[in-house]
Amino acid sequence: MKLPIIKHLTQFIEENDEDFVLETIETLEALTEVPSLKDEELDVIGELISNMYGAVEVHKMIKSGTAKKEALNSFMQRVLGAIDN
């Protein structure tokens, strides 16, 4: 996951609608079922999906009253904590 991408997607959600990102996630998930995709291509799609889910999660935190910067930092700390474990 990349914080600048999550930050950008969070801004996109604020300016547009979360549904755009959720529908894109569904589309990308459907693409992962294409049997001819190479591992590298699946990795890229997976990274995109992860960043989009991250942005949706950060957006939910912001909607519940958490400051944007705090929500981004908190989310990334949780991700890094999960990786360390």
mmCIF file of C-alpha atoms in Angstrom:
data_model
loop_
_atom_site.group_PDB
_atom_site.id
_atom_site.type_symbol
_atom_site.label_atom_id
_atom_site.label_comp_id
_atom_site.label_asym_id
_atom_site.label_seq_id
_atom_site.Cartn_x
_atom_site.Cartn_y
_atom_site.Cartn_z
ATOM 1 C CA MET A 1 0.000 0.000 0.000
ATOM 2 C CA LYS A 2 1.199 3.447 -0.827
ATOM 3 C CA LEU A 3 0.138 6.399 1.294
ATOM 4 C CA PRO A 4 0.219 8.972 -1.559
ATOM 5 C CA ILE A 5 -2.157 6.812 -3.604
ATOM 6 C CA ILE A 6 -4.493 6.256 -0.658
ATOM 7 C CA LYS A 7 -4.434 9.988 0.058
ATOM 8 C CA HIS A 8 -5.264 10.786 -3.578
ATOM 9 C CA LEU A 9 -8.071 8.226 -3.692
ATOM 10 C CA THR A 10 -9.471 9.548 -0.407
ATOM 11 C CA GLN A 11 -9.581 13.015 -1.970
ATOM 12 C CA PHE A 12 -11.318 11.526 -5.023
ATOM 13 C CA ILE A 13 -13.937 9.924 -2.778
ATOM 14 C CA GLU A 14 -14.522 13.234 -0.984
ATOM 15 C CA GLU A 15 -14.966 15.093 -4.282
ATOM 16 C CA ASN A 16 -17.074 12.431 -5.987
ATOM 17 C CA ASP A 17 -18.579 9.373 -4.362
ATOM 18 C CA GLU A 18 -17.355 6.244 -2.626
ATOM 19 C CA ASP A 19 -19.462 4.146 -5.013
ATOM 20 C CA PHE A 20 -17.090 4.920 -7.898
ATOM 21 C CA VAL A 21 -14.223 3.322 -6.013
ATOM 22 C CA LEU A 22 -16.292 0.368 -4.792
ATOM 23 C CA GLU A 23 -17.480 -0.372 -8.326
ATOM 24 C CA THR A 24 -13.904 -0.135 -9.604
ATOM 25 C CA ILE A 25 -12.825 -2.617 -6.936
ATOM 26 C CA GLU A 26 -15.534 -5.020 -8.107
ATOM 27 C CA THR A 27 -14.372 -4.623 -11.701
ATOM 28 C CA LEU A 28 -10.727 -5.247 -10.824
ATOM 29 C CA GLU A 29 -11.671 -8.270 -8.724
ATOM 30 C CA ALA A 30 -13.554 -9.684 -11.708
ATOM 31 C CA LEU A 31 -10.477 -9.150 -13.887
ATOM 32 C CA THR A 32 -8.382 -11.306 -11.569
ATOM 33 C CA GLU A 33 -10.352 -14.299 -12.815
ATOM 34 C CA VAL A 34 -8.951 -13.975 -16.355
ATOM 35 C CA PRO A 35 -6.880 -17.151 -16.730
ATOM 36 C CA SER A 36 -4.313 -15.643 -19.106
ATOM 37 C CA LEU A 37 -3.126 -12.947 -16.672
ATOM 38 C CA LYS A 38 0.512 -13.161 -15.664
ATOM 39 C CA ASP A 39 1.592 -13.087 -12.026
ATOM 40 C CA GLU A 40 3.002 -9.568 -12.438
ATOM 41 C CA GLU A 41 -0.321 -8.347 -13.774
ATOM 42 C CA LEU A 42 -2.192 -9.938 -10.888
ATOM 43 C CA ASP A 43 0.236 -8.259 -8.482
ATOM 44 C CA VAL A 44 -0.515 -4.848 -9.985
ATOM 45 C CA ILE A 45 -4.262 -5.414 -9.832
ATOM 46 C CA GLY A 46 -3.940 -6.621 -6.246
ATOM 47 C CA GLU A 47 -1.968 -3.521 -5.283
ATOM 48 C CA LEU A 48 -4.616 -1.290 -6.846
ATOM 49 C CA ILE A 49 -7.386 -3.126 -5.010
ATOM 50 C CA SER A 50 -5.503 -2.850 -1.703
ATOM 51 C CA ASN A 51 -5.001 0.883 -2.116
ATOM 52 C CA MET A 52 -8.667 1.380 -2.990
ATOM 53 C CA TYR A 53 -9.842 -0.580 0.042
ATOM 54 C CA GLY A 54 -7.434 1.477 2.127
ATOM 55 C CA ALA A 55 -8.897 4.713 0.807
ATOM 56 C CA VAL A 56 -12.418 3.524 1.553
ATOM 57 C CA GLU A 57 -11.360 2.662 5.109
ATOM 58 C CA VAL A 58 -9.689 6.061 5.598
ATOM 59 C CA HIS A 59 -12.786 7.791 4.213
ATOM 60 C CA LYS A 60 -14.961 5.958 6.752
ATOM 61 C CA MET A 61 -12.671 7.156 9.551
ATOM 62 C CA ILE A 62 -12.914 10.735 8.273
ATOM 63 C CA LYS A 63 -16.729 10.492 8.065
ATOM 64 C CA SER A 64 -16.786 9.353 11.679
ATOM 65 C CA GLY A 65 -14.971 12.523 12.737
ATOM 66 C CA THR A 66 -11.276 11.662 12.567
ATOM 67 C CA ALA A 67 -9.079 14.363 11.031
ATOM 68 C CA LYS A 68 -7.831 13.425 7.563
ATOM 69 C CA LYS A 69 -4.132 13.432 8.485
ATOM 70 C CA GLU A 70 -4.803 11.421 11.636
ATOM 71 C CA ALA A 71 -6.954 8.922 9.739
ATOM 72 C CA LEU A 72 -4.238 8.401 7.111
ATOM 73 C CA ASN A 73 -1.513 7.988 9.716
ATOM 74 C CA SER A 74 -3.607 5.666 11.861
ATOM 75 C CA PHE A 75 -4.467 3.482 8.903
ATOM 76 C CA MET A 76 -0.858 3.183 7.774
ATOM 77 C CA GLN A 77 0.272 2.354 11.320
ATOM 78 C CA ARG A 78 -2.290 -0.469 11.408
ATOM 79 C CA VAL A 79 -1.035 -1.754 8.051
ATOM 80 C CA LEU A 80 2.591 -1.620 9.126
ATOM 81 C CA GLY A 81 1.700 -3.294 12.425
ATOM 82 C CA ALA A 82 -0.038 -6.094 10.554
ATOM 83 C CA ILE A 83 3.004 -6.578 8.333
ATOM 84 C CA ASP A 84 5.369 -6.733 11.317
ATOM 85 C CA ASN A 85 3.293 -9.426 13.025
#
